[in-house]
mmCIF file of C-alpha atoms in Angstrom:
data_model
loop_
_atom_site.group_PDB
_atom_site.id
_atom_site.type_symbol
_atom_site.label_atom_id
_atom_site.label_comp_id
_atom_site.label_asym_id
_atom_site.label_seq_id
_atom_site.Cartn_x
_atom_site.Cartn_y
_atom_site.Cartn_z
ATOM 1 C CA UNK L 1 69.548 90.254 64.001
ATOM 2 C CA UNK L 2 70.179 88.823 67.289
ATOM 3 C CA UNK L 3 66.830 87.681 68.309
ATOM 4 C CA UNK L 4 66.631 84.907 65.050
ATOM 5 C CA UNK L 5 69.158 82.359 66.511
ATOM 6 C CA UNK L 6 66.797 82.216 69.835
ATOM 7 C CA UNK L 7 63.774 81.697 67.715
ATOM 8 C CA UNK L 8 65.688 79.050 66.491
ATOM 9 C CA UNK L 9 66.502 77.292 68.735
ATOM 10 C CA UNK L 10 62.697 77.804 70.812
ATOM 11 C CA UNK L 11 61.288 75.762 67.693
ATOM 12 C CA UNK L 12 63.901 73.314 67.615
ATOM 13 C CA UNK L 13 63.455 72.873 71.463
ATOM 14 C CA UNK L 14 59.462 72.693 70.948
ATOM 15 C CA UNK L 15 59.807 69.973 68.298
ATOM 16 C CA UNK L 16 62.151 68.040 70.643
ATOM 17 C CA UNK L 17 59.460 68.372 73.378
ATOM 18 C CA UNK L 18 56.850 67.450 70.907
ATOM 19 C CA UNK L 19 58.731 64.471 69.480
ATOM 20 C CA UNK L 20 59.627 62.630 73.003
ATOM 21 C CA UNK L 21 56.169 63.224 74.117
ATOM 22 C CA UNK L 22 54.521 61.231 71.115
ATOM 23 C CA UNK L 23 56.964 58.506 71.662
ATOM 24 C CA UNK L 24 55.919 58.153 74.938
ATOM 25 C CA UNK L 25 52.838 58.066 74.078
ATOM 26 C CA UNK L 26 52.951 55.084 71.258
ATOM 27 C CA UNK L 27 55.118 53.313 73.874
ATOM 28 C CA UNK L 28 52.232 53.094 76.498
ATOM 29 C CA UNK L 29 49.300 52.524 73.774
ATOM 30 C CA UNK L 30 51.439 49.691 71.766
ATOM 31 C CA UNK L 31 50.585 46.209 73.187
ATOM 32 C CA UNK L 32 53.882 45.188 72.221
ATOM 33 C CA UNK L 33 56.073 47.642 74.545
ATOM 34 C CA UNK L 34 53.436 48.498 77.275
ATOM 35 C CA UNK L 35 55.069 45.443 79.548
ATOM 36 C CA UNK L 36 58.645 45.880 79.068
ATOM 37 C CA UNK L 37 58.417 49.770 79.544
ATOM 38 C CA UNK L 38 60.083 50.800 82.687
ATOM 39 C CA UNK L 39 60.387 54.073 82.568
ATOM 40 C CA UNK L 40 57.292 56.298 83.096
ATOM 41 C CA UNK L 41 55.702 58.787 81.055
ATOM 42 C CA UNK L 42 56.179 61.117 84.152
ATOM 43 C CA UNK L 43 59.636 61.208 83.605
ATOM 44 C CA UNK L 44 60.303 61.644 80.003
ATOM 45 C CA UNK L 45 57.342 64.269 80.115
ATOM 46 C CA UNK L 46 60.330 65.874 82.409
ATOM 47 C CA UNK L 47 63.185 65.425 80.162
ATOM 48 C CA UNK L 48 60.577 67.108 77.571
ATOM 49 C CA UNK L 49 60.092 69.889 79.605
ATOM 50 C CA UNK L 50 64.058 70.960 80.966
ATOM 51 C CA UNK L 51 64.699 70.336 76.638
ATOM 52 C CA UNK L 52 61.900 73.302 76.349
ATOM 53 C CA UNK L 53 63.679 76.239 78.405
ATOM 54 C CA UNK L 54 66.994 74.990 77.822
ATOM 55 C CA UNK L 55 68.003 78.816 78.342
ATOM 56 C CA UNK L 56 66.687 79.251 82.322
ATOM 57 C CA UNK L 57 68.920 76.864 83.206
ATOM 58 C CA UNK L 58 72.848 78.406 83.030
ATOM 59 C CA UNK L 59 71.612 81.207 84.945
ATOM 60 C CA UNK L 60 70.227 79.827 87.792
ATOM 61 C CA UNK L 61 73.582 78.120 87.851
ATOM 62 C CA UNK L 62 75.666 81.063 87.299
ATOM 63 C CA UNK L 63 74.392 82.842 90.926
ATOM 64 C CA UNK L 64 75.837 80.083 93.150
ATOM 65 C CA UNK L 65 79.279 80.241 90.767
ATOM 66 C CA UNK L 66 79.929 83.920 91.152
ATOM 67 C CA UNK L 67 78.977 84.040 94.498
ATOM 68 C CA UNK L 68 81.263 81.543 95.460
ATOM 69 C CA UNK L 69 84.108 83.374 93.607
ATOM 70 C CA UNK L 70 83.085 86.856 95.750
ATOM 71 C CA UNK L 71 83.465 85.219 98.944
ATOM 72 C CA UNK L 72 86.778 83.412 98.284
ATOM 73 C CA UNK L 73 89.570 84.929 100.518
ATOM 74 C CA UNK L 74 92.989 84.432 101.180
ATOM 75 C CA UNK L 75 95.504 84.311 103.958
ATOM 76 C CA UNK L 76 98.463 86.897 103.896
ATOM 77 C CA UNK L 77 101.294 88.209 106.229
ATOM 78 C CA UNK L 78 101.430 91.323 106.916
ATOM 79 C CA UNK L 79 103.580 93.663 109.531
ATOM 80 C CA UNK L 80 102.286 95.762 112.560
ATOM 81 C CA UNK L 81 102.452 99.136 112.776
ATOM 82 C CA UNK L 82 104.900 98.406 115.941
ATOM 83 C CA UNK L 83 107.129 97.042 114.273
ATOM 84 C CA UNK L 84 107.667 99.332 111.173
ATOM 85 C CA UNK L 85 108.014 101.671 114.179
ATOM 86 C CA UNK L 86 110.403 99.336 115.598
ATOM 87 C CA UNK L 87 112.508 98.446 112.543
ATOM 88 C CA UNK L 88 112.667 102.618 111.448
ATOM 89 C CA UNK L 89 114.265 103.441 114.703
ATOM 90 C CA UNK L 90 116.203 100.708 115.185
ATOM 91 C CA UNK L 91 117.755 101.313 111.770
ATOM 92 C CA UNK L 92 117.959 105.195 112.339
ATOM 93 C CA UNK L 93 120.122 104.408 115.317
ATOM 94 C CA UNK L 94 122.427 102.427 113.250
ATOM 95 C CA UNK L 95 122.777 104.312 110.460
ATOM 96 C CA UNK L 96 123.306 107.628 112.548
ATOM 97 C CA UNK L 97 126.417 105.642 113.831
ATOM 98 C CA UNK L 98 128.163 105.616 110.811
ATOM 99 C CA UNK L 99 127.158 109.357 108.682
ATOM 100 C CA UNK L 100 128.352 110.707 112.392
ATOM 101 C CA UNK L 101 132.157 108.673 111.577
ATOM 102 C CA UNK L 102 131.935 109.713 107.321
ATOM 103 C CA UNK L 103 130.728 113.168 108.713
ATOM 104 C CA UNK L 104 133.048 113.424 111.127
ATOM 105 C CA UNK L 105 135.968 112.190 108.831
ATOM 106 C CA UNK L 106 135.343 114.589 105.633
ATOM 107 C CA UNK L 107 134.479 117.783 107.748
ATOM 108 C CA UNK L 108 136.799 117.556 110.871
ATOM 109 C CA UNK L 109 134.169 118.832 112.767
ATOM 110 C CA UNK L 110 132.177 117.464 115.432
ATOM 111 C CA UNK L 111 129.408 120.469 115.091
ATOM 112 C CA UNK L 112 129.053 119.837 111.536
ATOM 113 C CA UNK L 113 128.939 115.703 111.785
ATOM 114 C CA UNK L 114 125.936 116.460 114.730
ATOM 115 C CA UNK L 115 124.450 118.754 112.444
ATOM 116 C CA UNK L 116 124.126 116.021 109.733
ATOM 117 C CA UNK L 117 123.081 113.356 112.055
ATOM 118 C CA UNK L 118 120.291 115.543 113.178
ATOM 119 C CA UNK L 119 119.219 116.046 109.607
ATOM 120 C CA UNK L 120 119.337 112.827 108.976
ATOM 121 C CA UNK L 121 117.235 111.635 112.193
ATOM 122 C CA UNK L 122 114.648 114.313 111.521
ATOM 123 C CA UNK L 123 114.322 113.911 107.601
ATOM 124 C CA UNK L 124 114.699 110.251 107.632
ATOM 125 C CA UNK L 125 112.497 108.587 110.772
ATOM 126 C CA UNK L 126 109.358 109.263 109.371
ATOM 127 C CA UNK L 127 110.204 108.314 105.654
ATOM 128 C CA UNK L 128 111.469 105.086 106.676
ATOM 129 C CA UNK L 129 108.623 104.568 108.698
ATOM 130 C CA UNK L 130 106.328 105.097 105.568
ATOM 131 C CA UNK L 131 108.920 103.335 103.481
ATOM 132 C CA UNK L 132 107.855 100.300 105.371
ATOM 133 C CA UNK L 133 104.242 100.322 105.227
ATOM 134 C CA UNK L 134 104.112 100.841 101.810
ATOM 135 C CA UNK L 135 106.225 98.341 101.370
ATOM 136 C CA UNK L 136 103.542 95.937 103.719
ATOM 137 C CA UNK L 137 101.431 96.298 101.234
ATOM 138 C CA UNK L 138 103.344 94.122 98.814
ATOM 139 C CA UNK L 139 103.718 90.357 98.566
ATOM 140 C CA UNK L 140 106.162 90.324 96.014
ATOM 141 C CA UNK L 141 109.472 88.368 97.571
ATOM 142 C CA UNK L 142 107.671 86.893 100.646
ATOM 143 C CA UNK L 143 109.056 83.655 101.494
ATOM 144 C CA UNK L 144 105.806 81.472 101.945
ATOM 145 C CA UNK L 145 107.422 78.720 103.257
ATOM 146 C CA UNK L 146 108.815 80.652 106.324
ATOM 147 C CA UNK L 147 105.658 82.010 107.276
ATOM 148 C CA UNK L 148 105.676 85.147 105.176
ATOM 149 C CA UNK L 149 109.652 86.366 105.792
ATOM 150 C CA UNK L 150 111.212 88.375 103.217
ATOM 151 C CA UNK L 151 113.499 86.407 100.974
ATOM 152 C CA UNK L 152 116.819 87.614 99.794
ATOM 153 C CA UNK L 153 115.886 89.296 96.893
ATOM 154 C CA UNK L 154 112.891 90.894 98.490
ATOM 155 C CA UNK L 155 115.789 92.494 100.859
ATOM 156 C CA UNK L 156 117.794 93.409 98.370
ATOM 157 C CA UNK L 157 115.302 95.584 96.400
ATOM 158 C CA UNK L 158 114.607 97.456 99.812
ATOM 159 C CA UNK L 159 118.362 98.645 100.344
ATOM 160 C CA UNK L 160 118.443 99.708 97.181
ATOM 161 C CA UNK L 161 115.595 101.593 97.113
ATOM 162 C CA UNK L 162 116.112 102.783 99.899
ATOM 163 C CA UNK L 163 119.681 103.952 99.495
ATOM 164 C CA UNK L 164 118.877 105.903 96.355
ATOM 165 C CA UNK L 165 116.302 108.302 98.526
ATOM 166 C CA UNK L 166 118.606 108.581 101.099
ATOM 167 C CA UNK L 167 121.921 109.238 99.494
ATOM 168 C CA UNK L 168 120.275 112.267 97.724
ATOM 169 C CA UNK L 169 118.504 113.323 101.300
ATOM 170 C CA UNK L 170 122.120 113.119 102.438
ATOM 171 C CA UNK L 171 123.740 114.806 100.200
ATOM 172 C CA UNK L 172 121.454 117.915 100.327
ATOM 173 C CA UNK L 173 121.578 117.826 103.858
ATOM 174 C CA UNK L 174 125.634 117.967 103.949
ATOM 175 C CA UNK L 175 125.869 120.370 101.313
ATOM 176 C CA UNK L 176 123.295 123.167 103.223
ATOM 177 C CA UNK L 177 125.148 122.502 106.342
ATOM 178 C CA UNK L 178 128.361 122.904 105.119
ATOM 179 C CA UNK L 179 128.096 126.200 103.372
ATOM 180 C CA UNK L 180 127.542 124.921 99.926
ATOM 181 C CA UNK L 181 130.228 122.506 100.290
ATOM 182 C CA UNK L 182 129.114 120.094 97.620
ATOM 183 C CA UNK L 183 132.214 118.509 97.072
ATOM 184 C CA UNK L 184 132.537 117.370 100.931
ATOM 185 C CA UNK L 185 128.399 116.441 100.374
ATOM 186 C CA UNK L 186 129.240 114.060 97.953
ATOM 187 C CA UNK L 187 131.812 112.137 100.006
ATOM 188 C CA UNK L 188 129.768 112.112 102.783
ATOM 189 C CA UNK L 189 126.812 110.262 100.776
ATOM 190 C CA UNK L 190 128.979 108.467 98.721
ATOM 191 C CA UNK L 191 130.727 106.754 101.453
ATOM 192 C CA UNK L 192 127.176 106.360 103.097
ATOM 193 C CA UNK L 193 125.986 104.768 100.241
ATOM 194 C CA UNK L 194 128.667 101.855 99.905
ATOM 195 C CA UNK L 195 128.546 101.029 103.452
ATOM 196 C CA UNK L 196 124.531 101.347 104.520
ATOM 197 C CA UNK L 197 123.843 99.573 101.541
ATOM 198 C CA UNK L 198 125.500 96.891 102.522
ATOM 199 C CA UNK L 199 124.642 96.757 106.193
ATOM 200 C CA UNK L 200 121.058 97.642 105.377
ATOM 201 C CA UNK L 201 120.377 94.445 103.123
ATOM 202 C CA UNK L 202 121.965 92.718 106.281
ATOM 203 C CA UNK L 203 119.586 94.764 109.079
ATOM 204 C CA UNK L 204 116.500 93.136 106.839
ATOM 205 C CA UNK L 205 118.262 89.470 106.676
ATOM 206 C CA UNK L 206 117.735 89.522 110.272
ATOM 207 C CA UNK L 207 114.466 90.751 111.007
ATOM 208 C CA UNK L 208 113.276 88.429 108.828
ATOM 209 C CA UNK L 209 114.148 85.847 111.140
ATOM 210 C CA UNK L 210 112.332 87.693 113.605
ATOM 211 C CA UNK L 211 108.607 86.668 113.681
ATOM 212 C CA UNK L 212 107.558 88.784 116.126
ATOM 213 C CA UNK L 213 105.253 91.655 114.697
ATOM 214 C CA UNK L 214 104.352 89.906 111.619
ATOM 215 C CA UNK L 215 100.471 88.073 111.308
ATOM 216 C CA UNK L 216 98.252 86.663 109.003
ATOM 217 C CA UNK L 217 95.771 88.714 107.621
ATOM 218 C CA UNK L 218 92.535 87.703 105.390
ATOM 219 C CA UNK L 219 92.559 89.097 101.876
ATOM 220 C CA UNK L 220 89.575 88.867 99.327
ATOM 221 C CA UNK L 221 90.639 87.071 96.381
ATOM 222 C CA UNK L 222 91.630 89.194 92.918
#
């Protein structure tokens, strides 16, 4: 069934040929035409022949096409390892700060507020550290305009996100430290919660007015 429409259209092209040839041809023989013709037989024997393998011609044009499209590539901004490693501990540091003052003031007891602080620095390093490569991979709330900073919303998301891993990290930590205290573990990461989430979507306002660490990458086209 499919191979009637190109036998079709081979005829058709074959009487075109055909057709512009013999015109060509009574042009030149007729006395009346042979002066004022200015175009050669040459050429319109040309014309003939592209009309007869109409089909040839889209795919030799397709080849340059697609592989223009397979080499096109794109600039993006992306962070260094150093400083995912850079922003983890600097925000480990800060955040140990304040679970050692909600430890401190829901247990009344400097052991137990260390304890959770070392939890939380050996549990929580390395998953913020991942936290923010994965999150390198995305584009999604990049500010193009300042040279690939996160915009607010983009910083936003990330405290959120962030929060919700580590309030439940917290909260198991405090509660196996404490003896099964889960009443205490809940203060303790509820009180975390309101007040790193809030200094956390700050933290990320300010690194991204910090170039330093971020460059552009090249990025095949999707």
């Amino acid at each position: 069934g499919a191979a009637r429409p190109k036998m079709g259209c081979s005829i058709s092209s074959w009487l075109l040929g055909a057709a512009l040839l013999a015109t060509a041809d009574g042009l030149v023989a007729s006395p009346r035409y042979a002066p004022q013709l200015r175009t050669p037989p040459a050429a319109l024997a040309h014309v003939a022949a592209v009309h007869l393998a109409p089909a040839a011609r889209p795919v030799a044009l397709a080849r340059p096409v697609a592989a223009a499209r397979g080499a096109e590539v794109r600039m993006a901004v992306k962070e260094s390892v150093t400083r995912s490693a850079v922003k983890a501990i600097g925000w480990r540091f800060t955040a140990g700060i304040v679970t050692a003052i909600t430890s401190y003031f829901f247990t009344k007891s400097l052991a137990a507020a260390a304890a959770i602080v070392g939890w939380d620095l050996c549990s929580k390093s390395v998953t913020m550290f991942i936290g923010e490569r994965l999150w390198n991979k995305s584009d999604w709330g990049k500010d193009t305009a300042a040279k690939g900073a996160d915009d607010a919303k983009r910083s936003l998301v990330k405290a959120l996100a962030w929060r919700a891993f580590a309030a439940v990290n917290t909260f198991i930590g405090a509660t196996l430290l404490n003896k099964g205290k889960a009443g205490v573990a809940g203060k303790i990461a509820g009180s975390d919660s309101v007040v790193k989430t809030v200094l956390f979507f700050f933290y990320e306002r300010a690194w991204a007015q910090v170039g330093w660490g971020r460059e552009e990458v090249k990025e095949e086209a999707a």
